[in-house]
Amino acid sequence: MDNRILEDFPVDWQEDQYISRREFVKFLTLVSGGMAVGSAVLAAWVKMPRNAAEYQAKEIARLDEMPVGGWKQFAYPGENDACILIRTGEDTVAAYSRKCTHLSCPVGWQKDRKRLYCPCHNGAFSVEDGHVLQGPPGRPLPRIELSIENGAIYAVGVAEGGA
């Protein structure tokens, strides 16, 4: 090693690598305190009331144009938010986000099994309320709130986490 560097930076490398118990405990206390404060802030943020989002009503289909068991894709609340509308009975319809709650793969309708299915990891959701029937998804599908007026089906809001 060049002696000029040692003269300019006289570091005792043996002593530099040594960490005392006191320094270790200080570091551990600092990190633990930071994690505790961070957890408390996160818990307080989660508990804060949120203003309900304002959703605009949007006509998505006519009841008479969909057969019972039929489905239609639409976008709500934004143009890039893919959703699926299913006619479950003569006067009943259901709509959900098409984005699987596991890894955001597109969800499709399986008429023969009366369920919403995600082919990426074999996930399935109930058409009645969006809860998980099988597979890795940990949360139900977000449900699109609907209104039927004069034969027209309107999307009027989003209920996070199913029914």
mmCIF file of C-alpha atoms in Angstrom, residues 11-128:
data_model
loop_
_atom_site.group_PDB
_atom_site.id
_atom_site.type_symbol
_atom_site.label_atom_id
_atom_site.label_comp_id
_atom_site.label_asym_id
_atom_site.label_seq_id
_atom_site.Cartn_x
_atom_site.Cartn_y
_atom_site.Cartn_z
ATOM 1 C CA VAL A 11 -6.806 4.352 10.237
ATOM 2 C CA ASP A 12 -6.230 1.448 12.551
ATOM 3 C CA TRP A 13 -8.056 -1.173 10.464
ATOM 4 C CA GLN A 14 -8.176 -3.703 13.298
ATOM 5 C CA GLU A 15 -9.948 -1.180 15.529
ATOM 6 C CA ASP A 16 -12.197 0.001 12.669
ATOM 7 C CA GLN A 17 -13.837 -3.430 12.304
ATOM 8 C CA TYR A 18 -14.608 -3.710 16.021
ATOM 9 C CA ILE A 19 -18.204 -3.015 17.170
ATOM 10 C CA SER A 20 -18.769 -2.793 20.887
ATOM 11 C CA ARG A 21 -21.833 -4.203 22.610
ATOM 12 C CA ARG A 22 -22.875 -0.663 23.488
ATOM 13 C CA GLU A 23 -22.795 0.435 19.811
ATOM 14 C CA PHE A 24 -24.727 -2.687 18.787
ATOM 15 C CA VAL A 25 -27.414 -2.086 21.422
ATOM 16 C CA LYS A 26 -27.695 1.591 20.369
ATOM 17 C CA PHE A 27 -28.181 0.518 16.751
ATOM 18 C CA LEU A 28 -30.713 -2.161 17.719
ATOM 19 C CA THR A 29 -32.657 0.330 19.869
ATOM 20 C CA LEU A 30 -32.689 2.909 17.086
ATOM 21 C CA VAL A 31 -33.931 0.411 14.491
ATOM 22 C CA SER A 32 -36.563 -1.039 16.851
ATOM 23 C CA GLY A 33 -37.794 2.440 17.783
ATOM 24 C CA GLY A 34 -38.009 3.432 14.114
ATOM 25 C CA MET A 35 -40.019 0.321 13.306
ATOM 26 C CA ALA A 36 -42.380 0.938 16.236
ATOM 27 C CA VAL A 37 -42.971 4.554 15.191
ATOM 28 C CA GLY A 38 -43.472 3.491 11.569
ATOM 29 C CA SER A 39 -45.988 0.817 12.594
ATOM 30 C CA ALA A 40 -47.907 3.299 14.752
ATOM 31 C CA VAL A 41 -48.058 5.838 11.909
ATOM 32 C CA LEU A 42 -49.238 3.158 9.456
ATOM 33 C CA ALA A 43 -51.907 1.929 11.895
ATOM 34 C CA ALA A 44 -53.171 5.486 12.409
ATOM 35 C CA TRP A 45 -53.249 6.111 8.647
ATOM 36 C CA VAL A 46 -55.297 2.947 8.048
ATOM 37 C CA LYS A 47 -57.849 3.975 10.695
ATOM 38 C CA MET A 48 -58.322 7.488 9.279
ATOM 39 C CA PRO A 49 -61.732 8.012 7.682
ATOM 40 C CA ARG A 50 -61.711 8.303 3.920
ATOM 41 C CA ASN A 51 -64.059 10.388 1.843
ATOM 42 C CA ALA A 52 -66.289 8.171 -0.236
ATOM 43 C CA ALA A 53 -65.393 8.338 -3.900
ATOM 44 C CA GLU A 54 -67.869 10.072 -6.163
ATOM 45 C CA TYR A 55 -68.932 7.751 -8.967
ATOM 46 C CA GLN A 56 -70.843 8.816 -12.052
ATOM 47 C CA ALA A 57 -73.699 6.581 -13.195
ATOM 48 C CA LYS A 58 -72.921 4.937 -16.533
ATOM 49 C CA GLU A 59 -75.270 2.926 -18.713
ATOM 50 C CA ILE A 60 -73.571 -0.349 -19.557
ATOM 51 C CA ALA A 61 -76.268 -2.514 -21.178
ATOM 52 C CA ARG A 62 -79.951 -3.084 -21.733
ATOM 53 C CA LEU A 63 -81.566 -5.955 -19.853
ATOM 54 C CA ASP A 64 -83.364 -7.205 -22.982
ATOM 55 C CA GLU A 65 -80.121 -7.479 -24.996
ATOM 56 C CA MET A 66 -78.545 -9.991 -22.593
ATOM 57 C CA PRO A 67 -79.719 -13.603 -22.274
ATOM 58 C CA VAL A 68 -79.868 -15.197 -18.814
ATOM 59 C CA GLY A 69 -76.385 -16.571 -18.178
ATOM 60 C CA GLY A 70 -74.871 -14.140 -20.681
ATOM 61 C CA TRP A 71 -72.115 -11.682 -19.945
ATOM 62 C CA LYS A 72 -70.659 -8.445 -21.220
ATOM 63 C CA GLN A 73 -67.359 -6.675 -20.651
ATOM 64 C CA PHE A 74 -67.396 -2.947 -19.852
ATOM 65 C CA ALA A 75 -65.132 -0.298 -18.326
ATOM 66 C CA TYR A 76 -65.991 1.372 -15.003
ATOM 67 C CA PRO A 77 -65.265 3.752 -13.266
ATOM 68 C CA GLY A 78 -62.420 4.648 -15.642
ATOM 69 C CA GLU A 79 -61.860 3.696 -19.262
ATOM 70 C CA ASN A 80 -59.017 1.329 -18.259
ATOM 71 C CA ASP A 81 -60.928 -0.452 -15.463
ATOM 72 C CA ALA A 82 -62.155 -3.690 -17.043
ATOM 73 C CA CYS A 83 -65.333 -5.108 -15.524
ATOM 74 C CA ILE A 84 -67.715 -7.953 -16.283
ATOM 75 C CA LEU A 85 -71.533 -7.897 -16.188
ATOM 76 C CA ILE A 86 -73.389 -11.211 -15.807
ATOM 77 C CA ARG A 87 -77.136 -11.710 -16.116
ATOM 78 C CA THR A 88 -77.806 -14.217 -13.355
ATOM 79 C CA GLY A 89 -81.606 -14.397 -13.647
ATOM 80 C CA GLU A 90 -84.646 -12.879 -15.349
ATOM 81 C CA ASP A 91 -84.429 -9.684 -13.303
ATOM 82 C CA THR A 92 -81.002 -10.034 -11.671
ATOM 83 C CA VAL A 93 -77.537 -9.020 -12.760
ATOM 84 C CA ALA A 94 -74.136 -8.907 -11.100
ATOM 85 C CA ALA A 95 -70.963 -7.049 -12.016
ATOM 86 C CA TYR A 96 -67.390 -7.270 -10.786
ATOM 87 C CA SER A 97 -63.934 -6.003 -11.621
ATOM 88 C CA ARG A 98 -62.204 -8.337 -14.091
ATOM 89 C CA LYS A 99 -58.890 -7.886 -12.267
ATOM 90 C CA CYS A 100 -58.135 -10.927 -10.093
ATOM 91 C CA THR A 101 -57.203 -9.965 -6.534
ATOM 92 C CA HIS A 102 -54.225 -12.346 -6.602
ATOM 93 C CA LEU A 103 -52.003 -11.102 -9.444
ATOM 94 C CA SER A 104 -54.386 -8.972 -11.544
ATOM 95 C CA CYS A 105 -54.985 -11.555 -14.282
ATOM 96 C CA PRO A 106 -58.261 -11.139 -16.212
ATOM 97 C CA VAL A 107 -61.234 -12.965 -14.727
ATOM 98 C CA GLY A 108 -63.779 -14.634 -17.014
ATOM 99 C CA TRP A 109 -67.285 -16.080 -16.677
ATOM 100 C CA GLN A 110 -67.796 -19.861 -16.562
ATOM 101 C CA LYS A 111 -71.495 -20.259 -17.283
ATOM 102 C CA ASP A 112 -71.535 -24.043 -16.792
ATOM 103 C CA ARG A 113 -70.028 -23.759 -13.290
ATOM 104 C CA LYS A 114 -71.730 -20.432 -12.428
ATOM 105 C CA ARG A 115 -68.535 -18.789 -11.233
ATOM 106 C CA LEU A 116 -65.929 -16.221 -12.197
ATOM 107 C CA TYR A 117 -62.643 -17.907 -13.038
ATOM 108 C CA CYS A 118 -59.028 -16.743 -13.175
ATOM 109 C CA PRO A 119 -57.008 -19.102 -15.398
ATOM 110 C CA CYS A 120 -53.588 -17.817 -14.279
ATOM 111 C CA HIS A 121 -53.508 -19.700 -10.977
ATOM 112 C CA ASN A 122 -56.825 -21.588 -10.942
ATOM 113 C CA GLY A 123 -58.686 -19.028 -8.822
ATOM 114 C CA ALA A 124 -62.469 -18.872 -8.710
ATOM 115 C CA PHE A 125 -64.999 -16.394 -7.300
ATOM 116 C CA SER A 126 -68.700 -16.619 -6.464
ATOM 117 C CA VAL A 127 -71.029 -14.831 -8.874
ATOM 118 C CA GLU A 128 -73.423 -14.075 -5.986
#
